[in-house]
């Protein structure tokens, strides 16, 4: 059959001109991939139609890993090797992680960023995130039918340079070209703003699984200008689960738990939290390994009470962001709610009370970030359509500075500076004949270096000996559109230069990334085969279910011997799916399909006849309606 | 457009302290629409580098002209008038010390409202001083006096930041 190629006027009919790009929301709890298809941003689902991918990776002893629902399902039985909420570890050392004693993982601290011991060996958070990104990349490529030109990956607005760099590195390890790192609240603002043709000042309140962001934006004539941003990169829905977990321990007076029991109760806590979104009280029941039974009821009132301080903790940065933007509550036209954790009624209430208006919830808080990112990715990939004349102007969340005498910070670029931005500052030597200068780059708002995050250290060497104060060393900070920093230092009188792209403080060198990339490629062929096998298994299962439901509905259309042959086919296919021989599965599917061909034709006949019968009735109805109208007229 | 032009020429605005803020914003946004790296995400390396430099340049110009104190300092620099390191008059310093004591007292007592009040009072004071600066720079062309007012405003700006930090501290 010849297919007609249809093109909109002014549109190109050549399919290769549309460059495949995606937006990825790499979340603490769930991740998503979305793309713009026929002008509409949509989240891409897995083989089973599920758009969310739980951000959970389980490592197996043979070096392979499971990602998503599969891994999540094994969390309670294999907690040590099943890494959840890895986003909290990105660009972080062991000392940065709160409640780490309650986590089931075996950590190792190492040069800036922690590592995790798993059955598949030592894993850095970058590799774990890369495994999630790779799964999403494969989903997108399978769905869009080709390799991607790139992705926009979202990060919390309050992520610092180390966390951003770690995210970009994870994409590199996953073989995913990064078009841009985009702040999550800004992505949500794009989705909301373009959808509603919004104008004016908006606040985006984004409470995710493990991070909290607040951004204040001005929307005017297609320009999204971020005025200020704030947040807490270690506060999210997970903390609410933790509070319920502690409440269970206290109320049920439980003795110290095994890792498995703790993991199970944490899951019960999360389920209770989700249940309370739509109900006044949630049952919390569990049977522990020890045989002890937990049977409690958590009311919304108690839940609000035990999480009051967490909710209050989100309002502080909101006030600060407003002050940074030089605005008052009354000047905010709307508050967009983003992130699954904003579904909690007490969060909705607190935000509504603070802004003295109902928060906006008309976009799915789970998907809005990925949708915004996909829209931006489409534009960045060069698929700009007429009317796509919008632009984002974002800011850096935290001040960037240098260590000066006495362990003090000299701020070079203030927080909320619009990016890209650059700033230079001159320093000098303080000893006669000094030939080197140590440059220590830090990020944060505090005055003492020890209270800020150390981003990088480097040395400018080869300064010609001069008297103290004679050298003129110009240190330049450049922040690019991803919010990433590069620092250069130059002695002005001699021209001696040193520069660095900020990253080594958290400890992944280019060599290490190359190593991870090689490791992941070693599994690629294996991966592809496994993937094909899994796809066939899923497809086979779908066929079996379809035939079974057909038999149930119209089994009377088959003679006894025909019925026996179809049932035989089902059993053969069922057996094939238990093995790992993909060819056998495909052959068994072909057989079953052949066996049910006649059956399908008969069912089709039957349903067409049924449809005709139905149409006669509706046609009569509409004729009657016309007649009635005629009479009245 | 000339990359090395001064900020006023960049936005095609007269070189004065008084400034049409809405016009500056409009020109700024128009320019970012042309040069921002997001417009060159699928371009070659050279174009991307240029775009980064230009967008950085436009941001720098906009931030400098948008904020009155930075704008005044910039005008003095363009006129090659040294800001100097002369001390501000003693009576101004005494006034400053009084302000600081009031802020410190309110901070120690956690008086959120008092701090907010101080913030608004100082903000009003700063705005009045901007008007004085406009007279000195645009009408009387008295750069010496203008430099003195700029030095005072630098104190006040820092004080305002300190008040805001004290307010944030109260909220914690």
XYZ file of N, CA, C and O in Angstrom, chain B residues 61-161:
404
model
N 26.700 44.651 30.843
C 26.252 46.013 30.561
C 24.914 46.314 31.224
O 24.731 47.361 31.843
N 24.015 45.361 31.123
C 22.673 45.560 31.680
C 22.726 45.697 33.197
O 22.124 46.610 33.771
N 23.466 44.797 33.850
C 23.559 44.844 35.313
C 24.189 46.155 35.776
O 23.784 46.722 36.782
N 25.192 46.623 35.034
C 25.880 47.852 35.418
C 24.951 49.056 35.295
O 24.913 49.927 36.160
N 24.210 49.120 34.208
C 23.361 50.289 33.989
C 22.085 50.235 34.825
O 21.530 51.271 35.192
N 21.622 49.028 35.123
C 20.354 48.885 35.831
C 20.458 49.395 37.264
O 19.545 50.043 37.763
N 21.563 49.106 37.919
C 21.691 49.477 39.332
C 22.291 50.885 39.443
O 23.403 51.123 38.966
N 21.570 51.823 40.086
C 21.992 53.227 40.117
C 23.414 53.437 40.637
O 24.175 54.208 40.042
N 23.767 52.720 41.709
C 25.107 52.935 42.269
C 26.186 52.493 41.272
O 27.169 53.205 41.046
N 25.976 51.322 40.652
C 26.950 50.834 39.674
C 27.003 51.764 38.464
O 28.064 52.012 37.896
N 25.827 52.283 38.086
C 25.753 53.191 36.936
C 26.547 54.465 37.223
O 27.311 54.938 36.384
N 26.390 55.008 38.425
C 27.109 56.229 38.796
C 28.618 55.990 38.804
O 29.394 56.794 38.283
N 29.024 54.851 39.391
C 30.451 54.519 39.424
C 31.004 54.404 37.998
O 32.099 54.858 37.696
N 30.183 53.787 37.145
C 30.600 53.582 35.752
C 30.741 54.920 35.017
O 31.699 55.122 34.258
N 29.799 55.830 35.282
C 29.878 57.159 34.648
C 31.150 57.885 35.074
O 31.821 58.524 34.255
N 31.486 57.765 36.352
C 32.718 58.404 36.832
C 33.936 57.784 36.154
O 34.879 58.476 35.781
N 33.879 56.456 35.977
C 35.005 55.776 35.329
C 35.143 56.233 33.877
O 36.235 56.481 33.392
N 33.994 56.343 33.182
C 34.027 56.788 31.781
C 34.588 58.204 31.681
O 35.253 58.559 30.710
N 34.302 59.031 32.711
C 34.802 60.405 32.708
C 36.227 60.464 33.237
O 36.769 61.547 33.456
N 36.816 59.284 33.464
C 38.177 59.182 33.980
C 38.336 59.928 35.288
O 39.393 60.477 35.594
N 37.242 59.987 36.048
C 37.330 60.637 37.353
C 37.546 59.579 38.427
O 36.713 58.715 38.638
N 38.713 59.686 39.094
C 39.046 58.707 40.128
C 38.057 58.825 41.287
O 37.764 59.916 41.747
N 37.541 57.668 41.704
C 36.605 57.659 42.826
C 37.297 58.138 44.099
O 36.675 58.659 45.008
N 38.610 57.993 44.124
C 39.401 58.481 45.250
C 39.193 57.652 46.489
O 38.274 56.839 46.578
N 40.064 57.856 47.453
C 39.920 57.109 48.689
C 39.784 58.074 49.856
O 40.094 57.755 50.987
N 39.373 59.313 49.522
C 39.192 60.293 50.600
C 38.159 59.755 51.570
O 37.235 59.054 51.174
N 38.323 60.133 52.791
C 37.377 59.665 53.791
C 36.059 60.420 53.671
O 36.032 61.577 53.263
N 34.989 59.730 54.014
C 33.702 60.418 54.059
C 33.686 61.266 55.328
O 34.389 60.959 56.286
N 32.896 62.337 55.340
C 32.899 63.249 56.486
C 32.531 62.549 57.795
O 31.795 61.563 57.804
N 33.033 63.120 58.881
C 32.849 62.513 60.199
C 31.376 62.390 60.580
O 30.970 61.366 61.130
N 30.573 63.423 60.264
C 29.167 63.356 60.678
C 28.443 62.196 59.985
O 27.575 61.546 60.557
N 28.859 61.900 58.731
C 28.256 60.768 58.026
C 28.626 59.455 58.722
O 27.802 58.555 58.882
N 29.880 59.389 59.153
C 30.344 58.177 59.830
C 29.617 57.958 61.154
O 29.261 56.829 61.489
N 29.383 59.057 61.871
C 28.656 58.947 63.146
C 27.252 58.398 62.879
O 26.776 57.479 63.541
N 26.634 58.954 61.841
C 25.293 58.520 61.438
C 25.299 57.015 61.113
O 24.407 56.270 61.511
N 26.360 56.607 60.407
C 26.511 55.198 60.048
C 26.595 54.305 61.279
O 26.000 53.234 61.328
N 27.359 54.795 62.264
C 27.516 54.002 63.475
C 26.185 53.862 64.196
O 25.875 52.793 64.735
N 25.399 54.907 64.189
C 24.079 54.851 64.827
C 23.190 53.818 64.138
O 22.513 53.025 64.779
N 23.224 53.853 62.798
C 22.454 52.878 62.012
C 22.855 51.451 62.400
O 22.029 50.601 62.665
N 24.147 51.245 62.413
C 24.650 49.909 62.696
C 24.262 49.419 64.089
O 23.934 48.257 64.277
N 24.300 50.350 65.039
C 23.898 49.981 66.400
C 22.428 49.558 66.422
O 22.063 48.565 67.044
N 21.609 50.331 65.708
C 20.169 50.022 65.668
C 19.940 48.639 65.054
O 19.133 47.841 65.547
N 20.667 48.341 63.958
C 20.525 47.045 63.286
C 20.974 45.929 64.224
O 20.294 44.908 64.377
N 22.107 46.163 64.875
C 22.673 45.148 65.761
C 21.717 44.836 66.915
O 21.490 43.672 67.254
N 21.143 45.899 67.470
C 20.198 45.749 68.572
C 18.989 44.915 68.140
O 18.594 43.979 68.826
N 18.437 45.282 66.996
C 17.250 44.585 66.494
C 17.575 43.131 66.167
O 16.779 42.230 66.415
N 18.768 42.914 65.634
C 19.184 41.561 65.282
C 19.298 40.708 66.552
O 18.764 39.597 66.618
N 19.976 41.265 67.564
C 20.195 40.528 68.806
C 18.867 40.188 69.487
O 18.714 39.111 70.054
N 17.900 41.121 69.369
C 16.611 40.895 70.024
C 15.644 40.132 69.124
O 14.523 39.838 69.524
N 16.104 39.848 67.890
C 15.247 39.108 66.954
C 14.005 39.879 66.564
O 12.941 39.309 66.329
N 14.122 41.215 66.512
C 12.957 42.054 66.175
C 12.790 42.170 64.670
O 13.309 43.090 64.036
N 12.037 41.242 64.132
C 11.834 41.174 62.702
C 11.229 42.457 62.155
O 11.681 43.009 61.155
N 10.189 42.958 62.856
C 9.487 44.149 62.367
C 10.376 45.377 62.371
O 10.340 46.185 61.447
N 11.176 45.491 63.412
C 12.080 46.632 63.516
C 13.083 46.598 62.356
O 13.371 47.628 61.741
N 13.565 45.417 62.033
C 14.519 45.292 60.923
C 13.862 45.666 59.601
O 14.453 46.355 58.772
N 12.629 45.202 59.409
C 11.889 45.547 58.188
C 11.733 47.069 58.100
O 11.874 47.666 57.030
N 11.438 47.669 59.246
C 11.264 49.118 59.309
C 12.569 49.822 58.913
O 12.575 50.756 58.108
N 13.683 49.355 59.464
C 14.987 49.938 59.146
C 15.286 49.798 57.653
O 15.808 50.713 57.018
N 14.935 48.629 57.118
C 15.146 48.367 55.688
C 14.418 49.422 54.846
O 15.001 50.017 53.934
N 13.134 49.643 55.175
C 12.350 50.591 54.374
C 12.861 52.026 54.524
O 12.911 52.783 53.558
N 13.258 52.374 55.763
C 13.764 53.729 55.995
C 15.033 53.962 55.173
O 15.201 54.978 54.514
N 15.915 52.973 55.221
C 17.189 53.098 54.500
C 16.949 53.159 52.993
O 17.574 53.948 52.276
N 16.026 52.321 52.520
C 15.699 52.286 51.096
C 15.248 53.683 50.629
O 15.657 54.145 49.567
N 14.392 54.323 51.437
C 13.903 55.674 51.096
C 15.062 56.652 51.039
O 15.175 57.464 50.122
N 15.934 56.553 52.029
C 17.100 57.421 52.110
C 17.952 57.258 50.846
O 18.387 58.240 50.235
N 18.162 56.008 50.441
C 18.987 55.733 49.264
C 18.370 56.343 48.008
O 19.071 56.962 47.197
N 17.052 56.194 47.863
C 16.380 56.737 46.679
C 16.538 58.263 46.619
O 16.806 58.838 45.555
N 16.431 58.919 47.779
C 16.616 60.381 47.805
C 18.031 60.757 47.359
O 18.232 61.724 46.634
N 18.974 59.955 47.797
C 20.361 60.228 47.431
C 20.602 60.022 45.926
O 21.457 60.665 45.332
N 19.847 59.109 45.321
C 19.966 58.904 43.879
C 19.533 60.162 43.138
O 20.126 60.533 42.127
N 18.485 60.816 43.666
C 18.015 62.048 43.012
C 19.077 63.138 43.088
O 19.311 63.874 42.132
N 19.736 63.200 44.235
C 20.811 64.169 44.426
C 21.942 63.879 43.432
O 22.506 64.784 42.813
N 22.223 62.595 43.266
C 23.281 62.168 42.352
C 22.949 62.561 40.909
O 23.835 62.969 40.144
N 21.690 62.464 40.547
C 21.263 62.845 39.202
C 21.544 64.324 38.959
O 22.040 64.719 37.894
N 21.245 65.151 39.953
C 21.521 66.588 39.839
C 23.005 66.835 39.631
O 23.413 67.579 38.732
N 23.816 66.196 40.472
C 25.263 66.414 40.428
C 25.876 65.929 39.117
O 26.711 66.604 38.527
N 25.446 64.757 38.654
C 26.069 64.164 37.465
C 25.529 64.750 36.167
O 26.290 65.114 35.272
N 24.198 64.861 36.047
C 23.603 65.241 34.769
C 23.453 66.754 34.588
O 23.588 67.259 33.489
N 23.146 67.488 35.698
C 22.860 68.909 35.558
C 24.049 69.787 35.919
O 24.421 70.684 35.179
N 24.671 69.482 37.082
C 25.756 70.371 37.532
C 27.134 69.881 37.095
O 28.103 70.626 37.187
N 27.205 68.649 36.611
C 28.473 68.063 36.176
C 29.576 68.246 37.209
O 30.720 68.537 36.875
N 29.194 68.099 38.467
C 30.170 68.234 39.558
C 30.664 66.844 39.956
O 30.132 66.206 40.852
N 31.692 66.381 39.278
C 32.157 65.013 39.481
C 32.752 64.802 40.866
O 32.640 63.722 41.449
N 33.383 65.837 41.409
C 33.986 65.733 42.736
C 32.922 65.428 43.782
O 33.045 64.486 44.570
N 31.847 66.254 43.767
C 30.753 66.037 44.712
C 30.070 64.688 44.461
O 29.705 63.989 45.391
N 29.915 64.355 43.162
C 29.256 63.084 42.812
C 30.048 61.910 43.379
O 29.473 60.969 43.942
N 31.391 61.985 43.273
C 32.235 60.904 43.800
C 32.032 60.759 45.296
O 31.977 59.654 45.836
N 31.900 61.899 45.979
C 31.669 61.867 47.429
C 30.351 61.155 47.739
O 30.281 60.311 48.634
N 29.293 61.479 46.978
C 27.989 60.846 47.215
C 28.042 59.344 46.905
O 27.418 58.537 47.582
N 28.808 58.992 45.868
C 28.947 57.571 45.515
C 29.618 56.815 46.661
O 29.189 55.727 47.041
N 30.655 57.420 47.233
C 31.336 56.764 48.355
C 30.370 56.529 49.520
O 30.375 55.489 50.141
N 29.522 57.543 49.786
C 28.539 57.380 50.867
C 27.543 56.261 50.524
O 27.194 55.448 51.379
N 27.094 56.266 49.280
C 26.117 55.253 48.874
C 26.681 53.836 48.988
O 25.949 52.881 49.250
N 27.999 53.719 48.788
C 28.611 52.389 48.929
C 28.465 51.879 50.363
O 28.198 50.702 50.594
N 28.590 52.795 51.318
C 28.359 52.425 52.719
C 26.920 51.962 52.910
O 26.648 50.950 53.552
N 25.991 52.767 52.384
C 24.574 52.489 52.601
C 24.160 51.167 51.954
O 23.361 50.419 52.500
N 24.727 50.903 50.776
C 24.416 49.658 50.065
C 24.815 48.448 50.911
O 24.088 47.475 51.010
N 26.000 48.567 51.497
C 26.500 47.475 52.334
C 25.612 47.301 53.565
O 25.310 46.177 53.974
N 25.196 48.428 54.100
C 24.320 48.393 55.272
C 23.005 47.682 54.938
O 22.502 46.879 55.721
N 22.484 47.976 53.752
C 21.217 47.364 53.332
C 21.359 45.841 53.240
O 20.479 45.101 53.681
N 22.491 45.399 52.700
C 22.752 43.955 52.612
C 22.784 43.354 54.019
O 22.229 42.287 54.276
